[in-house]
Structure formats: C-alpha cells, structure tokens
Coordinates of C-alpha atoms in Angstrom, one line a residue:
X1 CA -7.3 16.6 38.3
X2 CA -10.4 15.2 36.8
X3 CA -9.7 13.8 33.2
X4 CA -12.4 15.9 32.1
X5 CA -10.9 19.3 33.4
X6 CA -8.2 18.4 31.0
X7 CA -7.5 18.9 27.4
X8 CA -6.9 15.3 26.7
X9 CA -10.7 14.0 25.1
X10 CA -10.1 16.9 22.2
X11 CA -6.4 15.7 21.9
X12 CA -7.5 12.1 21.9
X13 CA -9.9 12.7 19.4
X14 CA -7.8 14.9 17.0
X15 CA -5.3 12.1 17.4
X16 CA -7.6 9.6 16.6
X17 CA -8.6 11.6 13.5
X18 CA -4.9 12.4 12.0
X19 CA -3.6 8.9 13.0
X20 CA -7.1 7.4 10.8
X21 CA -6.4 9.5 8.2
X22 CA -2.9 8.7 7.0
X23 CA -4.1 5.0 7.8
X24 CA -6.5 5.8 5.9
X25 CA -4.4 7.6 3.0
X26 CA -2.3 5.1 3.0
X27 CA -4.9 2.5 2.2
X28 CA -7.3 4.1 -0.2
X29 CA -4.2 4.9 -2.8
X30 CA -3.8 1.2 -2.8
X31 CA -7.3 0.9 -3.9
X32 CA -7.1 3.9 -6.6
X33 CA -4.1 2.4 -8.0
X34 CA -5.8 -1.4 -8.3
X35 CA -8.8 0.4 -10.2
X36 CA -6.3 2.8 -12.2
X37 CA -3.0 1.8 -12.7
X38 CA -2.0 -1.4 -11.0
X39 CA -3.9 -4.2 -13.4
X40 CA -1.2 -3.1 -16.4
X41 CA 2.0 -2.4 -14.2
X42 CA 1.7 -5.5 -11.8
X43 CA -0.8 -8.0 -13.9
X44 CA -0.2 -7.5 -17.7
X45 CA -2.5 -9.3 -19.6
X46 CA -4.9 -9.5 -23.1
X47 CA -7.7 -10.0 -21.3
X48 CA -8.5 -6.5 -19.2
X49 CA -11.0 -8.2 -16.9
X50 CA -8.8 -10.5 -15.5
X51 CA -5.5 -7.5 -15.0
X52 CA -8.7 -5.8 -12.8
X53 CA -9.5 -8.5 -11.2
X54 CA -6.1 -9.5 -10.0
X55 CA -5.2 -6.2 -8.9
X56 CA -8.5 -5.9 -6.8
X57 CA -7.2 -9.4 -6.2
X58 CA -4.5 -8.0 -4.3
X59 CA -6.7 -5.2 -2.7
X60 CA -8.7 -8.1 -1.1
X61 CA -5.4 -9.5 0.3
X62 CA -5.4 -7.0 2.6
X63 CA -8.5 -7.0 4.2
X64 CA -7.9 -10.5 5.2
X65 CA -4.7 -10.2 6.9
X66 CA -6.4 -7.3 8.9
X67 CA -8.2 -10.0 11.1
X68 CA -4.3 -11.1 11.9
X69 CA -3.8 -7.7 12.7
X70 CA -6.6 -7.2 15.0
X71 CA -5.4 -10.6 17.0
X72 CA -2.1 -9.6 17.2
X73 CA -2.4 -5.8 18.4
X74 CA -5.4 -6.4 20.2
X75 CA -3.6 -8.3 22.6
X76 CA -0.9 -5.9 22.6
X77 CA -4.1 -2.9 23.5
X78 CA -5.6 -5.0 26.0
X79 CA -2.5 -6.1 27.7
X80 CA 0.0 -3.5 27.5
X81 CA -1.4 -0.2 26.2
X82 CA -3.9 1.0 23.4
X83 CA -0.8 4.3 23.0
X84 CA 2.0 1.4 22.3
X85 CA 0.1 -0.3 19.9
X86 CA -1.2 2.9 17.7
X87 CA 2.3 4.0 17.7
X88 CA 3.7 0.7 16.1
X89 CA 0.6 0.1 13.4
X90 CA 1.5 3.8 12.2
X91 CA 5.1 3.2 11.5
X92 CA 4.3 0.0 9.7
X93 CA 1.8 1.3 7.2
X94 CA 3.9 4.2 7.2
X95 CA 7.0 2.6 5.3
X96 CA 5.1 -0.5 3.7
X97 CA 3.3 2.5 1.5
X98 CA 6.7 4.2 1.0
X99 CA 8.0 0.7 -0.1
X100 CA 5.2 0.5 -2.2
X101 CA 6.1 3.4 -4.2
X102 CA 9.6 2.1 -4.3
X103 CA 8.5 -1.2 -5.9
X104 CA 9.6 -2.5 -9.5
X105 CA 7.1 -3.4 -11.6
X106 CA 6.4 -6.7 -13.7
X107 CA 8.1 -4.7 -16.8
X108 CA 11.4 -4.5 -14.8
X109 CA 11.9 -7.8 -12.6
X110 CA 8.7 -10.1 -13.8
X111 CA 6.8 -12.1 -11.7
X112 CA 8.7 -11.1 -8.6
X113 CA 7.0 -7.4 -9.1
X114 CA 3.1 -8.8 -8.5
X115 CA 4.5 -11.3 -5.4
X116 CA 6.2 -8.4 -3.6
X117 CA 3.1 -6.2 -3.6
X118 CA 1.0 -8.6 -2.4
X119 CA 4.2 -9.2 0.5
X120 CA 3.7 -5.7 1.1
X121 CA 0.1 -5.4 0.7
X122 CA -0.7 -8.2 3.8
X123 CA 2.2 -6.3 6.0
X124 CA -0.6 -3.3 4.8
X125 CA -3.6 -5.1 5.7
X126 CA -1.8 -6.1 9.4
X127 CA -1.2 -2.9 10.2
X128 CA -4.5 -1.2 9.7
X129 CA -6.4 -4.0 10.9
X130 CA -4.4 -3.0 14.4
X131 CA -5.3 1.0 14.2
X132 CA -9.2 1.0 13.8
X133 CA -9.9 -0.3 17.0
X134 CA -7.0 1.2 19.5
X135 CA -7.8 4.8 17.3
X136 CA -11.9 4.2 18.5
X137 CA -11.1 3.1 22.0
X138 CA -8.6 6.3 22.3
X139 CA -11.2 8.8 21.4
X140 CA -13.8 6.9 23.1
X141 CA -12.0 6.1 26.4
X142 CA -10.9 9.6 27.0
X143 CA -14.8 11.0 26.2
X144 CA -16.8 13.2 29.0
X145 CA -19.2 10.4 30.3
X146 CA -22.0 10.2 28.1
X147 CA -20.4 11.5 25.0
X148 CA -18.1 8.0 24.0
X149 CA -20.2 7.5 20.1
X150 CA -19.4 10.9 19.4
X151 CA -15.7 11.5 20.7
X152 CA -15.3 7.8 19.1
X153 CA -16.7 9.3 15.3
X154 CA -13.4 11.5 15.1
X155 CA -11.3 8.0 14.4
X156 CA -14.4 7.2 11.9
X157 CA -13.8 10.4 10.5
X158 CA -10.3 9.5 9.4
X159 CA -11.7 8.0 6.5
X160 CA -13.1 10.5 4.7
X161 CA -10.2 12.9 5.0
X162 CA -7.7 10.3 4.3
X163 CA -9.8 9.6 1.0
X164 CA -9.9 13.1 -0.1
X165 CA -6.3 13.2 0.4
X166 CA -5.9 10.2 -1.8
X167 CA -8.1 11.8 -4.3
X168 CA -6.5 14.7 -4.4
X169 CA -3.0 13.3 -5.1
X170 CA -4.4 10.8 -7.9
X171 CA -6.1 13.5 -9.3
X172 CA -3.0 15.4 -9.5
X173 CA -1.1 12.4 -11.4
X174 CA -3.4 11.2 -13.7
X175 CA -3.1 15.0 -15.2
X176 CA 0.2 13.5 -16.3
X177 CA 0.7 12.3 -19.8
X178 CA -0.2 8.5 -19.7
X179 CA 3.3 7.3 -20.4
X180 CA 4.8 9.2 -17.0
X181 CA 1.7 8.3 -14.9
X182 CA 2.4 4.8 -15.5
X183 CA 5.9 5.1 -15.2
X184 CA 6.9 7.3 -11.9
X185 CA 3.5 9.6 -11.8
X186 CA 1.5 6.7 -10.1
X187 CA 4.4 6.2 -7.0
X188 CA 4.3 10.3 -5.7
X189 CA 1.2 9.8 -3.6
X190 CA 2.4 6.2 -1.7
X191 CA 6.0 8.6 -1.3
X192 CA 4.5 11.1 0.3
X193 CA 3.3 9.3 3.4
X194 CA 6.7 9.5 4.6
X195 CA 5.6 13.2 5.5
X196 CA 2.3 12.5 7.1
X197 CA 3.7 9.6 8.9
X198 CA 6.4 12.1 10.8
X199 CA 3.3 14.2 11.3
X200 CA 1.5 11.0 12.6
X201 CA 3.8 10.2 15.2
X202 CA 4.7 13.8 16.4
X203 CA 0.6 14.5 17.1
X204 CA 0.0 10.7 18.3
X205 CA 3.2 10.8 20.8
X206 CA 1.2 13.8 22.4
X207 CA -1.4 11.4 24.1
X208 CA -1.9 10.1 27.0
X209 CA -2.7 5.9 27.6
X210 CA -6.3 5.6 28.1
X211 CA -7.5 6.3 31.8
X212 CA -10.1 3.4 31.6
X213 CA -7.6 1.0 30.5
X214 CA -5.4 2.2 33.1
X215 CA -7.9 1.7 35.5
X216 CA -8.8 -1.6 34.3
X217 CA -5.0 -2.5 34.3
X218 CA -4.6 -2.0 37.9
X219 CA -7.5 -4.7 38.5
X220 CA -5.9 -6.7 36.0
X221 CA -2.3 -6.8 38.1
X222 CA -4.3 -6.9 41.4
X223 CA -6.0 -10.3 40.1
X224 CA -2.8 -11.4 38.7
X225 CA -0.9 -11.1 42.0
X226 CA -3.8 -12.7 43.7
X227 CA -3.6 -15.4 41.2
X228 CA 0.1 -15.7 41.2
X229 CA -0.3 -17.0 45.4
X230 CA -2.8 -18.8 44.8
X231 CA -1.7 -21.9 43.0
X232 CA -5.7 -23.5 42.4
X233 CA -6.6 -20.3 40.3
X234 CA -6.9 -20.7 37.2
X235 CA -4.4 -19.2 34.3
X236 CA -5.6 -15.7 32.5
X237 CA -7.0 -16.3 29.0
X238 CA -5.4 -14.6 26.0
X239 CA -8.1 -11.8 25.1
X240 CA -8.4 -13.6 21.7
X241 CA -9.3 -16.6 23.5
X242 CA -11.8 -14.8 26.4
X243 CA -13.8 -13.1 23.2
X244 CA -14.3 -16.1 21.1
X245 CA -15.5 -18.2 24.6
X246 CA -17.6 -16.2 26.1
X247 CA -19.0 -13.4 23.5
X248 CA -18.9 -14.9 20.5
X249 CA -22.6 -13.9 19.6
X250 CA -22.0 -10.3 20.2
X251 CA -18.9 -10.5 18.3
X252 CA -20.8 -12.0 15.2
X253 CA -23.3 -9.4 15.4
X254 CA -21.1 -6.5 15.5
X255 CA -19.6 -8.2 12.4
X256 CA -22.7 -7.8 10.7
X257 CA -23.1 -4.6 12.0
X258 CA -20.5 -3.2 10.4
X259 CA -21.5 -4.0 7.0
X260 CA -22.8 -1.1 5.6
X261 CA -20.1 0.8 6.9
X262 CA -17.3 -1.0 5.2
X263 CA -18.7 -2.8 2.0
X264 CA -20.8 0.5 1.1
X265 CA -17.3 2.6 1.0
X266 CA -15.6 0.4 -1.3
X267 CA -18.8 -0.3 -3.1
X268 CA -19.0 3.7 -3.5
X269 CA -15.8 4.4 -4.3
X270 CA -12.9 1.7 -5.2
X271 CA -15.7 -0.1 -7.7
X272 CA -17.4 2.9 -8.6
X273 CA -14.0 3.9 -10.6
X274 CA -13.7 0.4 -12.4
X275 CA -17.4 0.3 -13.3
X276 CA -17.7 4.4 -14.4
X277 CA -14.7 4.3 -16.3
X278 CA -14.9 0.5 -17.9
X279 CA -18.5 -0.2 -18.1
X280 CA -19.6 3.3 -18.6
X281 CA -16.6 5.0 -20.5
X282 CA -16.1 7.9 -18.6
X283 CA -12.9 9.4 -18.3
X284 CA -10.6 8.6 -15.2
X285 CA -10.2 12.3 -14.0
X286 CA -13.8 13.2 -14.0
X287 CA -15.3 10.0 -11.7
X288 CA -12.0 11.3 -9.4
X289 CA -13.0 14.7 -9.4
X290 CA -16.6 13.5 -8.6
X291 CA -15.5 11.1 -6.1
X292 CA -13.3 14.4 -4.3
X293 CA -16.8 16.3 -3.7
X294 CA -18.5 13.3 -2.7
X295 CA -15.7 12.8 0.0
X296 CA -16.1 16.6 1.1
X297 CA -19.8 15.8 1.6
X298 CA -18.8 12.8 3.6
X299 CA -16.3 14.6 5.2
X300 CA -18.5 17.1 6.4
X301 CA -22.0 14.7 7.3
X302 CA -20.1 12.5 9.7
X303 CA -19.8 14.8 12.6
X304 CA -23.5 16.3 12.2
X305 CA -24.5 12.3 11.9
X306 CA -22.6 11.6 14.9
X307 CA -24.1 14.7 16.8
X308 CA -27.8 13.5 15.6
X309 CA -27.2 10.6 17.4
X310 CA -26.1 11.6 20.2
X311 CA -29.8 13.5 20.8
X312 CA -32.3 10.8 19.1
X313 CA -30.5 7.6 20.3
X314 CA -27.7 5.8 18.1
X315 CA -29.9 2.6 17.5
X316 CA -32.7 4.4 16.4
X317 CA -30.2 6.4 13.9
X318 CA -28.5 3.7 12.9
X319 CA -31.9 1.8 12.1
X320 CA -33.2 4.8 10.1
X321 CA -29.4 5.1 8.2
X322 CA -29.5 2.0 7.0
X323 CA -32.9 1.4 5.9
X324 CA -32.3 4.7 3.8
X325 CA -29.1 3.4 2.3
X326 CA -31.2 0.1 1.1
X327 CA -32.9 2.9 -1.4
X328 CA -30.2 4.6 -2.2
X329 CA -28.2 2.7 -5.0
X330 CA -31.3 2.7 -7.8
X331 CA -30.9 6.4 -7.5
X332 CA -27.4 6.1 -7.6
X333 CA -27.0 4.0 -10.8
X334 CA -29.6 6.0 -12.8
X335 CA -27.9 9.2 -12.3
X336 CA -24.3 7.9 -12.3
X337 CA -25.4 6.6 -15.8
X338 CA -26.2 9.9 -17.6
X339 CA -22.1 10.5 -17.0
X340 CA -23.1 14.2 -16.7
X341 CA -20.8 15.3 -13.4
X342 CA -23.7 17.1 -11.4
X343 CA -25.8 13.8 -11.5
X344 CA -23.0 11.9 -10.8
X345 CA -22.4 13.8 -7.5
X346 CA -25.9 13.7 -6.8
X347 CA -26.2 9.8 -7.3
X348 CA -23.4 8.7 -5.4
X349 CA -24.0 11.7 -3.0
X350 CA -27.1 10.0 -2.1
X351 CA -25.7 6.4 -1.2
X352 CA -22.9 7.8 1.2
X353 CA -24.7 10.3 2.7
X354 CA -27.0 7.1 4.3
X355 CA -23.7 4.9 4.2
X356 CA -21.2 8.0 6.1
X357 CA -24.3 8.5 8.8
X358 CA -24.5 4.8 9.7
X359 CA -20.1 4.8 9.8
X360 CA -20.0 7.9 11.8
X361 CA -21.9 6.0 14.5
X362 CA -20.9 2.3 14.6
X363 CA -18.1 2.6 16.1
X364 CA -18.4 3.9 19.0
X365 CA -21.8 1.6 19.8
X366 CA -20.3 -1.8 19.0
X367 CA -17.4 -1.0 21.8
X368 CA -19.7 -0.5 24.4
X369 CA -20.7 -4.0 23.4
X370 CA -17.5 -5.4 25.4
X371 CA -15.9 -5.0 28.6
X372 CA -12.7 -2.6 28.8
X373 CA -10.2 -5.9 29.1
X374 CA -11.2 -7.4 26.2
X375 CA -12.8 -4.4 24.2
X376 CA -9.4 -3.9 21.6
X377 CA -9.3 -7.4 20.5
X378 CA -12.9 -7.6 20.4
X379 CA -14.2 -4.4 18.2
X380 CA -10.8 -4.8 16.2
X381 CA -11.9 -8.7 15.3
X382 CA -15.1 -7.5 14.4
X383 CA -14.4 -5.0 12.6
X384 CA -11.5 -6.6 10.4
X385 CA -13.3 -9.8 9.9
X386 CA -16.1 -8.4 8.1
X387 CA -13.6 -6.4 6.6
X388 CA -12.0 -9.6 5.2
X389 CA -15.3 -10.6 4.4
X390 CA -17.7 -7.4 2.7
X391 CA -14.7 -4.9 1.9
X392 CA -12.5 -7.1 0.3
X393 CA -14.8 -9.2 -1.7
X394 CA -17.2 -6.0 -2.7
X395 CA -15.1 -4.7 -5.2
X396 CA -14.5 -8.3 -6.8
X397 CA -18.2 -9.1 -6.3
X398 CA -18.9 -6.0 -7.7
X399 CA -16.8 -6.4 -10.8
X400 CA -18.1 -9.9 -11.5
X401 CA -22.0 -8.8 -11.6
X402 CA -21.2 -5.9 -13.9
X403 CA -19.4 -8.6 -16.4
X404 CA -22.2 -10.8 -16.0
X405 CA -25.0 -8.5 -16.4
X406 CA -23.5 -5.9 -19.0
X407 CA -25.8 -3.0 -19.5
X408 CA -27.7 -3.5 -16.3
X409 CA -26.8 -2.6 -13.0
X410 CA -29.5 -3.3 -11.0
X411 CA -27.8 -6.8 -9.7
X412 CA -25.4 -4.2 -8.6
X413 CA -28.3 -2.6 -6.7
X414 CA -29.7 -5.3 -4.9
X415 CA -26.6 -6.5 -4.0
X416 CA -26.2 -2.9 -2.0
X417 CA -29.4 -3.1 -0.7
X418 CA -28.5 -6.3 0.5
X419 CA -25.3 -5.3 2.2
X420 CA -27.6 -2.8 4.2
X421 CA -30.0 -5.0 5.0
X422 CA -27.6 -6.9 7.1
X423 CA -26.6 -4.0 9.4
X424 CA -29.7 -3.2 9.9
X425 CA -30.5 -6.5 10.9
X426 CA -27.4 -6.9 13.3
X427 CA -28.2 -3.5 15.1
X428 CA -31.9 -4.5 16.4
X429 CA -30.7 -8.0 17.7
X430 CA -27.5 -5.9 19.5
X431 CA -29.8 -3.4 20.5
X432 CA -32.3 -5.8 22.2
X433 CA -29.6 -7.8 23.9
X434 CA -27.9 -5.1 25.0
X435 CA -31.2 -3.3 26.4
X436 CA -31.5 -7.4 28.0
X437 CA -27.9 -7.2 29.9
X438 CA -28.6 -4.2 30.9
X439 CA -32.2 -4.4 32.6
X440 CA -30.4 -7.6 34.1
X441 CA -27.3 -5.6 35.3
X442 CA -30.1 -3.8 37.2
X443 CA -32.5 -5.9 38.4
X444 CA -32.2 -6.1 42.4
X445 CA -30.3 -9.2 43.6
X446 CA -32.2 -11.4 46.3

C-alpha cells in the first residue's frame, strides 16, 4: 500500500500536535510560574528585581540544556528511530513537571529548594530540546509529497494549544486567595501533566516510524555492511559530528532563522506578564486572561498561515511575516499601555499574529535544509541553540531594558524589531543557497 493511501500523515500529524502540546504545557507553566510565583517561593529576597530575575534565571537554564538534548536524541532519531526517541522525551518531561509540583520550597528545606528546580528544570530543558525536531520530522516525513511545511505546522501548532492550556490552568489558580496560590494553588497545573502524559503516550504509541527514515536506514545498513568488509573504508561519523563538518553554514542560518519564532513568543508572553504587571501595575489575572485570547488567535492563524504558504511560496511568506513583525511591537506597547483589556488584545494580537505566521512555517523549511540521515540532529541543534541563545535570554534581556529605561519601552521595541530582522535576514541567504544546490543538483553532468 502506498503510504499515502493510508491514514498515517493525519495520525502523524495529530501526534505531532498532542505530543507538542503537553511538551509544550509542560514548559510554558514553568515560565508562568518564574513571572508569577516562583521569584518569592524559590528566590526570596528585599530586592523584587533580583527574585524575577533569578527565577527567569532558572527559566533560561532550560533553554540551554536543550542544545544537549538535541545532541543526544538526535543521534538516537537518526540512528535508531525518530518513534523511540519521541516516546522517551515525553516520559521525561512528563514526570520532571510532576516532580516539579512535588518540590519543597525555600520556606521548607532552604537553599536546597532553588538547586533542585534548577536539577529539574535542565532534565526539562533536555527533554524538550529532543521533541521539537523528531515531532517536525514525524509530521513532515509522513506528508503527501509536496505538502511536508504544512503537515510539519501541526508539531508548530503544539505551542499554542499547550499555552492556552497553561493559561487556562494559571488562570484558574491565581483566582485563589494569595496565601493558598502560593502555598499548594501554584503546583495543580505541573500535577496535572500526569494525565496528559498517559494521553501523550497512548495517541504517540499509535504511530508508525517514519517511512523516509526507514528508507534511509536500509541504505544506512547496506553502507555499513559494505563498510564492515571493507577494512580501508572509513568509520561512520556521529550525526553530531557529520552536521558540524560539513553543514555548518546552513546550520547557523537556520539558527538565525528561527529567531523570530522563538524570542518573539517569550518576548509576547513570559515578559509581557513581568512587564504588564510590574512596570505597568496591572493585575495578574487580567494580562492572563488577555494572554488566553491572544493564544486562541494564535491558535487558530497558524494553520491558515501554514496553508498561505503552501500557495504563495514559504520564503516569500516568511520574508513578508517577518518584516511585518519588525512593525508590530510600537503598536504593541502603545496599546498594551492604556491597560484597558480590548487594547491590550489588540496590541499584543498584532505582534503574534506576524510572529505565529513566521512559526507556523519555519519548521518545516529549515528541515528540507538537510538530508534525511542527518536531518534530527541538525534541525533539533538549530533549533535548541538559538533557543539557548534568543528564548532564554529574551525574557532576562527583556527585564533588564525595562529597569533601565523605566517609563519607556521603546528599547523594548527595537530590541523586537531587531530579533525580526535577523530571521528575516537568515531566510533570503537560505533561500538563495538552497535555490543554488538545487539548480546545481540539476544541471546536466558532462
């Protein structure tokens, strides 16, 4: 049977999408509890700057032990199966949150309380730097021909859901009385991910390994045999290793590339909620509640982004997303600033509409950058490197420029603007070398 006579693309990619979003879930209450709750439980201090920025401290701890991540399950993707690897990343960030919410704070057992998160925070920051890039190359893999950006958008769409989730549960706590949301309120959402992680694994057992890394595996053992009677040949490279010698340059532009995508979501939304409700004033349940219909908005734009792209040509969209999203924060912080809800929706609105149409999309054309051996360990060490690098540190950079310029936020806006300028940079060099490989790939051999 022809894999495209079967039902497997549409399971792949609804996989892809449940797996992301408890992923997903799991991560962004991390970051709502650094900007809520976790710089007085975990990093009690006089000084409320410096409790913030230790718990978005932490937060950044995580993004760079996802390049680990990527190395290490990667090579398990590329070498022994994209399905083995997705299944393992989900059971780890499935009990590290659970242990999370299980954790003793500074109050109860001192300074061990702020050492074991961070333990527990890089365990995080391992597994999801392993899921991104096995939950693309799933969706993608399995596509109809022709069809791999969108089928590859569902894992992108993860991210959404799994934040309106996470809204939705902080929202519900933080209706608590201050004195239980600090004490046992702020734990119920990282407990509940032992249900979606039994859901996780029931829908992710469901799917079958890749067929174009099953055909590329066959290759793989036919080369080995040959290689194994053949004593001059020379030993197979570690994937790790292959990447960094011989596509180094495409792997630093896809770093670059994905930018936007990641810096602008935490920009949006982890320091969003420390700057609203510190520099601004506004109350903690109404940026949340502003934040859940931003994510619905999200939510929905992604697949009509992905499908838009699909019929103009993703580098063309992505060019036109992310020169948009250079605009789109001097809107943003004007009407965030009236604290009036409907502006603040419309504000923020504004940014991830650009930001969400550029996610939706990146995916999927960075891992057509890469050949099928190599592509896990390669998208996943872009990805999570400039994770390491513009997710983690946005929030802090972030937090620093609204100390330093108090009252004014357009640092905060160029520094956006900036962010978007280098993924829009990235994607015309990638485009034209790709368009290059590919007219070469062509060209008649004489």
């Amino acid at each position: 049977m022809k894999p495209s006579a079967s039902p497997q693309p549409r399971r792949a990619a609804a996989a892809a999408f449940i797996g992301t979003m408890i992923e997903w879930y799991d991560f962004y209450i991390y970051a709502t509890a650094a900007a809520l709750v976790f710089g007085q439980l975990f990093f009690p201090s006089d000084d409320k700057l410096f409790s913030t920025l230790a718990a978005f401290g932490t937060f950044a701890v995580g993004f760079f032990a996802r390049p680990l991540g990527g190395v290490v399950f990667g090579h398990i993707g590329d070498r022994i199966g994209r399905k083995k690897s997705l299944i393992i990343t989900l059971i780890m960030m499935g009990v590290v949150t659970v242990c999370i919410g299980l954790l003793p704070t500074h109050a109860q057992i001192g300074v061990a309380a702020p050492v074991l998160l961070i333990l527990l925070r890089v365990v995080q920051g391992i597994a999801v730097g392993g899921e991104w890039g096995g939950a693309v190359l799933m969706a993608g893999e399995h596509a109809p021909k022709g069809r791999r950006n969108f089928f590859a958008s569902f894992a992108q769409l993860g991210s959404p859901a799994g934040l309106i989730l996470s809204l939705l549960a902080f929202s519900a706590v933080t209706r608590l009385p201050e004195e239980d949301l600090m004490s046992w309120g702020w734990r119920l959402p990282f407990l509940a991910s032992a249900l979606l992680l039994v859901v996780g694994l029931a829908i992710r057992l469901g799917v079958n390994e890749s067929p174009e890394f099953l055909e590329d595996k066959k290759l793989a053992d036919r080369a080995r045999a040959e290689r194994a009677d053949n004593p001059v040949a020379g030993k197979e490279q570690a994937p790790v290793v292959e990447v960094l010698k011989t596509s180094w340059r495409p792997l630093l532009l896809c770093i670059g590339a994905n930018t936007l995508g990641i810096a602008g979501v935490y920009f949006t939304n982890t320091f969003m909620i420390a700057y609203s409700t510190q520099q601004l004033g506004l109350p903690r349940s109404l940026i949340l509640e502003c934040l859940f219909v931003v994510a619905i908005i999200q939510f929905c734009i992604q697949p009509l982004a992905a499908w838009t792209a699909e019929k103009i040509g993703a580098t063309r969209f992505l060019c036109g997303a992310a020169v948009l999203a250079m605009a789109s924060p001097y809107p943003m912080f004007m009407l965030v600033s009236s604290g009036q809800a409907p502006l603040i929706i419309l504000g923020i609105a504004l940014a991830v509409v650009c930001m969400a149409s550029f996610y939706a999309v990146i995916a999927g054309y960075v891992s057509s950058m890469f050949e099928t051996r190599v592509r896990y360990t390669a998208i996943s060490l872009a990805y999570q490197i400039c994770g390491a690098l513009a997710g983690g540190l946005t929030p802090l950079i972030g937090t620093w420029l609204a100390h330093q310029y108090a009252g004014q936020w357009w640092p905060m806006a160029v520094f956006y603007s900036f962010i978007s300028g280098i993924s829009l940079v990235c994607v015309l060099i990638l485009s034209r070398r790709h368009a290059e490989a590919n007219r070469l790939e062509l060209a008649p051999q004489h």
